[in-house]
XYZ file of C-alpha atoms in Angstrom:
396
model
C -34.912 8.117 2.640
C -31.334 9.185 1.928
C -28.422 7.317 3.490
C -27.500 10.311 5.649
C -31.068 10.814 6.976
C -31.266 7.034 7.591
C -28.142 7.200 9.706
C -29.351 10.284 11.569
C -32.457 8.346 12.493
C -30.445 5.229 13.353
C -28.347 7.147 15.872
C -30.998 9.435 17.134
C -31.397 9.225 20.942
C -29.151 6.141 21.053
C -27.737 5.667 24.547
C -24.006 5.097 24.431
C -21.896 4.047 27.341
C -18.137 4.501 27.195
C -16.442 1.462 28.638
C -12.745 0.663 29.096
C -11.425 -2.165 26.991
C -10.486 -4.258 29.986
C -14.150 -4.498 30.964
C -15.102 -5.587 27.426
C -12.801 -8.612 27.373
C -13.215 -12.134 28.640
C -9.470 -12.560 28.618
C -6.406 -10.544 27.718
C -2.644 -10.945 28.036
C 0.594 -9.701 26.571
C 2.435 -12.347 24.462
C 5.940 -11.712 25.769
C 9.223 -12.312 23.991
C 10.428 -15.935 24.049
C 13.579 -17.648 22.872
C 12.538 -20.732 20.862
C 14.906 -22.286 18.412
C 14.275 -20.969 14.917
C 14.631 -23.279 11.915
C 13.442 -22.420 8.353
C 12.725 -26.118 7.854
C 10.105 -26.171 10.614
C 6.426 -25.505 9.863
C 5.013 -23.372 12.676
C 5.097 -19.613 11.974
C 6.424 -17.356 14.728
C 5.236 -13.827 14.142
C 6.038 -10.418 15.631
C 4.147 -7.189 15.748
C 5.396 -6.248 12.267
C 3.307 -9.135 10.841
C 0.068 -7.493 12.002
C -1.378 -5.316 9.241
C -4.806 -4.122 8.199
C -6.845 -6.525 10.243
C -4.881 -9.559 9.085
C -1.758 -11.543 9.887
C 0.945 -11.569 7.163
C 2.739 -14.913 7.278
C 4.973 -14.148 4.265
C 8.088 -13.239 6.252
C 8.093 -15.181 9.441
C 10.570 -17.287 11.342
C 9.675 -20.956 12.006
C 9.612 -23.062 15.117
C 9.036 -26.727 15.910
C 5.727 -28.266 16.904
C 7.095 -29.047 20.335
C 8.211 -25.449 20.908
C 4.784 -24.267 19.725
C 2.995 -26.586 22.141
C 5.229 -25.506 24.964
C 4.733 -21.760 24.288
C 0.967 -21.972 23.793
C 0.113 -24.447 26.579
C -0.857 -21.803 29.131
C -1.661 -18.917 26.713
C -3.212 -20.387 23.553
C -4.181 -18.211 20.605
C -7.738 -19.052 19.500
C -9.876 -18.297 16.452
C -11.515 -14.902 16.876
C -8.824 -13.495 19.203
C -7.638 -10.023 18.398
C -3.918 -9.228 18.356
C -2.577 -5.688 18.810
C 1.017 -4.749 17.907
C 2.878 -3.413 20.985
C 6.332 -2.521 19.679
C 7.504 -0.671 16.542
C 4.402 0.174 14.482
C 2.058 0.208 17.410
C -1.716 -0.196 17.533
C -2.140 -2.349 14.434
C -4.750 -5.040 14.863
C -5.584 -8.441 13.391
C -8.337 -10.892 14.129
C -7.203 -14.519 14.134
C -8.965 -16.523 11.454
C -9.592 -20.277 11.559
C -7.158 -20.684 8.676
C -4.413 -18.821 10.600
C -3.843 -21.572 13.147
C -1.373 -22.833 14.256
C 1.146 -20.063 15.043
C 2.700 -18.160 17.905
C 4.731 -15.014 18.352
C 5.834 -12.132 20.549
C 5.363 -8.420 21.309
C 1.624 -8.521 20.846
C -1.291 -7.909 23.148
C -4.097 -10.463 22.863
C -7.688 -9.680 23.750
C -10.656 -12.038 23.802
C -13.786 -9.823 23.509
C -16.977 -10.423 25.395
C -19.401 -10.467 22.449
C -22.345 -10.085 24.800
C -21.096 -6.507 25.184
C -19.317 -5.673 21.959
C -19.464 -6.887 18.307
C -15.903 -7.767 17.267
C -16.461 -6.280 13.800
C -17.628 -3.100 15.412
C -14.462 -3.081 17.550
C -12.214 -3.502 14.525
C -13.867 -0.625 12.672
C -13.581 1.576 15.761
C -9.977 0.551 16.348
C -9.118 1.657 12.817
C -10.502 5.168 13.426
C -8.335 8.344 13.572
C -9.178 8.887 17.277
C -7.464 5.601 18.151
C -4.523 6.276 15.806
C -4.111 9.684 17.339
C -4.198 8.217 20.829
C -1.469 5.695 20.035
C 0.609 8.393 18.286
C 0.471 10.473 21.457
C 1.557 7.432 23.447
C 4.472 6.961 21.058
C 5.487 10.581 21.179
C 5.292 10.743 24.954
C 7.369 7.577 25.420
C 9.907 8.601 22.758
C 9.668 5.151 21.137
C 7.221 2.837 19.513
C 6.054 0.994 22.622
C 2.661 0.272 24.190
C 2.084 -0.628 27.803
C -0.807 -2.854 28.871
C -2.497 0.177 30.492
C -2.413 2.022 27.136
C -4.822 -0.552 25.806
C -6.755 -1.667 28.829
C -7.832 1.787 29.880
C -8.872 2.768 26.365
C -12.477 3.975 26.337
C -14.809 2.604 23.631
C -18.345 3.828 22.872
C -20.815 0.942 23.307
C -24.264 1.464 21.783
C -26.816 -1.396 21.940
C -25.733 -4.542 20.092
C -28.355 -4.151 17.349
C -26.996 -0.658 16.590
C -23.443 -2.045 16.577
C -24.533 -4.696 14.065
C -26.211 -2.117 11.809
C -23.113 0.090 11.896
C -21.010 -2.937 10.915
C -23.407 -3.735 8.071
C -23.124 -0.272 6.606
C -19.367 -0.016 6.904
C -18.837 -3.561 5.630
C -20.677 -2.582 2.477
C -17.848 -0.163 1.632
C -15.006 -2.500 2.676
C -16.441 -5.380 0.676
C -16.769 -3.179 -2.416
C -13.129 -2.085 -1.994
C -12.096 -5.739 -1.621
C -13.864 -6.533 -4.914
C -12.260 -3.597 -6.641
C -8.806 -4.575 -5.360
C -9.283 -8.130 -6.625
C -10.353 -6.661 -10.002
C -7.229 -4.550 -10.045
C -5.003 -7.564 -9.390
C -6.711 -9.476 -12.243
C -6.357 -6.520 -14.647
C -2.699 -6.090 -13.805
C -2.106 -9.746 -14.613
C -4.038 -9.299 -17.857
C -1.995 -6.191 -18.659
C 1.311 -8.033 -18.052
C 0.170 -10.905 -20.243
C -0.727 -8.647 -23.205
C 2.386 -6.532 -22.762
C 4.546 -9.684 -22.997
C 2.642 -10.926 -26.034
C 2.695 -7.604 -27.883
C 6.348 -6.789 -27.150
C 7.827 -10.217 -27.912
C 9.033 -10.754 -31.447
C 10.436 -13.771 -33.250
C 13.956 -13.605 -34.633
C 13.858 -11.843 -38.015
C 10.307 -10.702 -37.560
C 11.232 -7.022 -37.072
C 14.239 -4.771 -37.278
C 16.066 -4.063 -33.994
C 17.289 -0.461 -33.612
C 19.557 1.086 -30.949
C 17.580 3.478 -28.782
C 20.101 6.178 -29.602
C 18.875 6.088 -33.220
C 15.241 6.434 -32.269
C 15.367 9.352 -29.850
C 17.161 12.620 -29.390
C 19.001 12.710 -26.073
C 18.754 16.064 -24.230
C 20.759 15.173 -21.141
C 23.130 18.080 -21.714
C 20.323 20.556 -21.003
C 19.531 19.162 -17.513
C 20.248 21.337 -14.513
C 20.133 19.957 -10.983
C 19.219 22.391 -8.231
C 19.791 21.583 -4.523
C 16.604 21.766 -2.443
C 17.729 24.843 -0.561
C 18.188 26.849 -3.781
C 14.861 25.985 -5.492
C 12.311 28.730 -5.887
C 8.915 27.267 -5.043
C 6.406 27.326 -7.865
C 3.995 25.195 -9.900
C 6.449 23.671 -12.440
C 7.220 19.960 -11.744
C 10.868 19.214 -10.910
C 11.661 15.607 -11.944
C 14.213 13.136 -10.638
C 14.860 9.452 -11.339
C 11.464 8.161 -10.263
C 9.107 11.094 -10.863
C 8.280 14.489 -9.423
C 10.417 15.440 -6.403
C 9.401 19.088 -6.074
C 7.719 22.105 -7.780
C 9.676 25.130 -8.933
C 9.147 28.555 -10.490
C 11.022 28.160 -13.815
C 11.427 25.453 -16.479
C 14.085 24.180 -18.900
C 11.949 21.860 -21.022
C 8.546 22.442 -22.591
C 6.977 19.612 -24.601
C 6.555 15.832 -24.596
C 9.459 13.726 -23.342
C 10.365 10.299 -22.060
C 12.387 10.295 -18.850
C 14.462 7.174 -17.950
C 16.034 6.624 -14.563
C 19.807 7.157 -14.696
C 20.692 5.977 -11.209
C 19.224 4.670 -7.970
C 18.118 1.430 -6.386
C 14.901 1.388 -8.405
C 16.839 0.503 -11.535
C 17.215 -3.007 -10.104
C 14.313 -3.123 -7.633
C 11.767 -1.822 -10.244
C 9.274 -0.799 -7.592
C 8.189 2.033 -9.885
C 8.527 2.384 -13.689
C 12.015 3.381 -14.757
C 10.635 5.044 -17.936
C 7.775 7.535 -17.770
C 6.311 10.144 -20.138
C 5.943 13.825 -19.182
C 4.286 16.744 -21.000
C 4.325 20.518 -20.686
C 6.760 22.844 -18.853
C 9.158 20.992 -16.550
C 12.589 20.936 -14.950
C 14.684 17.735 -14.860
C 17.667 17.083 -12.664
C 20.652 14.889 -13.549
C 19.146 11.635 -12.220
C 16.863 11.063 -15.249
C 17.735 10.852 -18.922
C 15.598 13.102 -21.181
C 14.571 11.590 -24.537
C 12.618 13.292 -27.329
C 10.773 11.320 -30.020
C 9.224 12.338 -33.354
C 5.825 10.847 -32.545
C 3.599 10.067 -29.576
C 3.456 6.421 -30.612
C 7.219 6.077 -30.750
C 7.615 7.576 -27.325
C 4.931 5.549 -25.618
C 6.068 2.341 -27.402
C 9.630 2.710 -26.124
C 8.302 3.544 -22.673
C 6.303 0.291 -22.560
C 9.214 -1.701 -23.901
C 11.811 -0.336 -21.476
C 9.508 -1.009 -18.517
C 8.997 -4.625 -19.687
C 12.594 -5.791 -20.093
C 15.450 -6.747 -17.768
C 17.955 -3.866 -17.866
C 20.585 -5.574 -15.738
C 23.077 -6.088 -18.681
C 23.078 -2.295 -19.175
C 23.441 -1.262 -15.492
C 26.796 -0.639 -13.848
C 27.611 -0.410 -10.168
C 26.326 -2.745 -7.455
C 26.046 -0.410 -4.448
C 24.930 2.535 -6.640
C 23.243 1.172 -9.817
C 23.634 3.443 -12.847
C 22.360 3.363 -16.388
C 24.716 5.728 -18.189
C 23.898 7.435 -21.490
C 26.107 5.190 -23.593
C 24.474 2.014 -22.274
C 21.015 3.550 -22.571
C 21.624 4.474 -26.234
C 22.846 0.971 -26.985
C 19.642 -0.797 -25.865
C 18.154 -2.545 -28.910
C 14.486 -1.770 -29.484
C 12.302 -3.996 -31.737
C 10.886 -1.679 -34.364
C 7.740 -2.899 -36.180
C 5.888 -0.485 -38.479
C 4.542 2.805 -37.074
C 1.006 1.510 -37.604
C 1.777 -1.592 -35.474
C 3.424 0.574 -32.805
C 0.248 2.648 -32.674
C -1.887 -0.478 -32.258
C 0.339 -1.752 -29.421
C 0.331 1.663 -27.697
C -3.454 1.922 -27.925
C -3.951 -1.564 -26.477
C -1.474 -1.237 -23.649
C -2.598 2.335 -22.977
C -6.081 1.081 -22.176
C -4.725 -1.438 -19.597
C -2.249 1.127 -18.268
C -5.010 3.702 -17.580
C -7.247 1.039 -16.019
C -4.536 -0.261 -13.635
C -2.483 2.835 -12.792
C -4.493 6.003 -13.372
C -5.683 8.008 -10.337
C -7.864 10.129 -12.610
C -9.823 7.450 -14.448
C -8.743 3.947 -13.498
C -9.340 1.400 -10.805
C -6.861 3.062 -8.363
C -9.085 6.165 -8.498
C -12.192 4.103 -7.820
C -10.504 2.372 -4.913
C -9.305 5.677 -3.420
C -12.791 7.161 -3.709
C -14.448 4.198 -2.076
C -11.859 4.371 0.750
C -12.650 8.024 1.306
C -16.331 7.169 1.362
C -15.734 4.427 3.947
C -13.729 6.765 6.119
C -16.336 9.479 5.893
C -19.179 7.156 7.036
C -16.962 5.538 9.684
C -16.400 8.908 11.314
C -20.096 9.773 10.981
C -21.194 6.475 12.583
C -18.557 6.244 15.295
C -18.457 9.804 16.517
C -20.277 9.561 19.794
C -20.041 12.457 22.261
C -17.897 11.891 25.332
C -14.878 13.123 27.195
C -11.498 12.815 25.535
C -10.042 9.297 24.882
C -8.389 8.174 28.159
C -4.748 9.046 28.512
C -2.240 6.356 29.384
C -0.467 6.344 32.677
């Protein structure tokens, strides 16, 4: 039996009652803003709604309060293992289930619900709460109010489809299969990125006197003079990529370059933040504005080798400007590049290329596999949680 026919059979003639969330809870309350004394030397995390993400609580960037303040705040309204927190202000409608390892902590601007598991499976609730119908509901609340703010009624009157508990459990089992696979793939991606960074450091680190060091200006032809920036209002839409400092920013009708090039960020915060690579290879017809240097190399190996090297080193000594970081052409050309033999460069490029594709490619690597599994999860989630009813209840 195929998976789809199995699910058709699973949901066939299932009686589903739509019940408001207030009825499904044993307890619920809004954790209101408080004014404890914050001290980074204290140990108890004090979270806000921005710390609730993807079913978990992010404790990385939290203020800290004392044990006595924590006990005072939580005395009448404790947060318990298994409780579900919902963000109320800012990015609204995000949920997190409190794990045993999360305690102790407190916070503000969150709605806490304690589900009655004789009526609803908490995992089923979390899958349903992550569905587009709920996201759309909260977006409408946000748009109607003009700000990111939920009222208690926006949550308590929310209607949730409640099939029998055994059906809820089976839906959870199916959906968890996909989320667990994605968790495994994500862990694999993290491990491969660490491996990639290790080999990149090993392969691109040379002892003094081991190789010749050559200024980048002697290795590549700089084509910056041929760049032509076009303001967005004057661009003719087309299929040719229009590149800026960090990649494609638009598609245009015409091109000024045709071939294989290395683009290097000339300005922008990413030069210091390094959230994305500052050097990236492009091929084919393209247009480049004045925010990226254009370098042409004699061979594929030379280009890719320099790309990997520039993305691995600290460029701070070559960057001018604090508020507006800039890597000008003179400083770029002066960067010393270790130059082993062409054969060794080819070996390094082949090795790093394998890791690069595995960890960054959306056509063949782990990111592609993760994206496909996420799409698969979302498809089955909609299939399994789409029960016929009237529209999701509007807020007051």
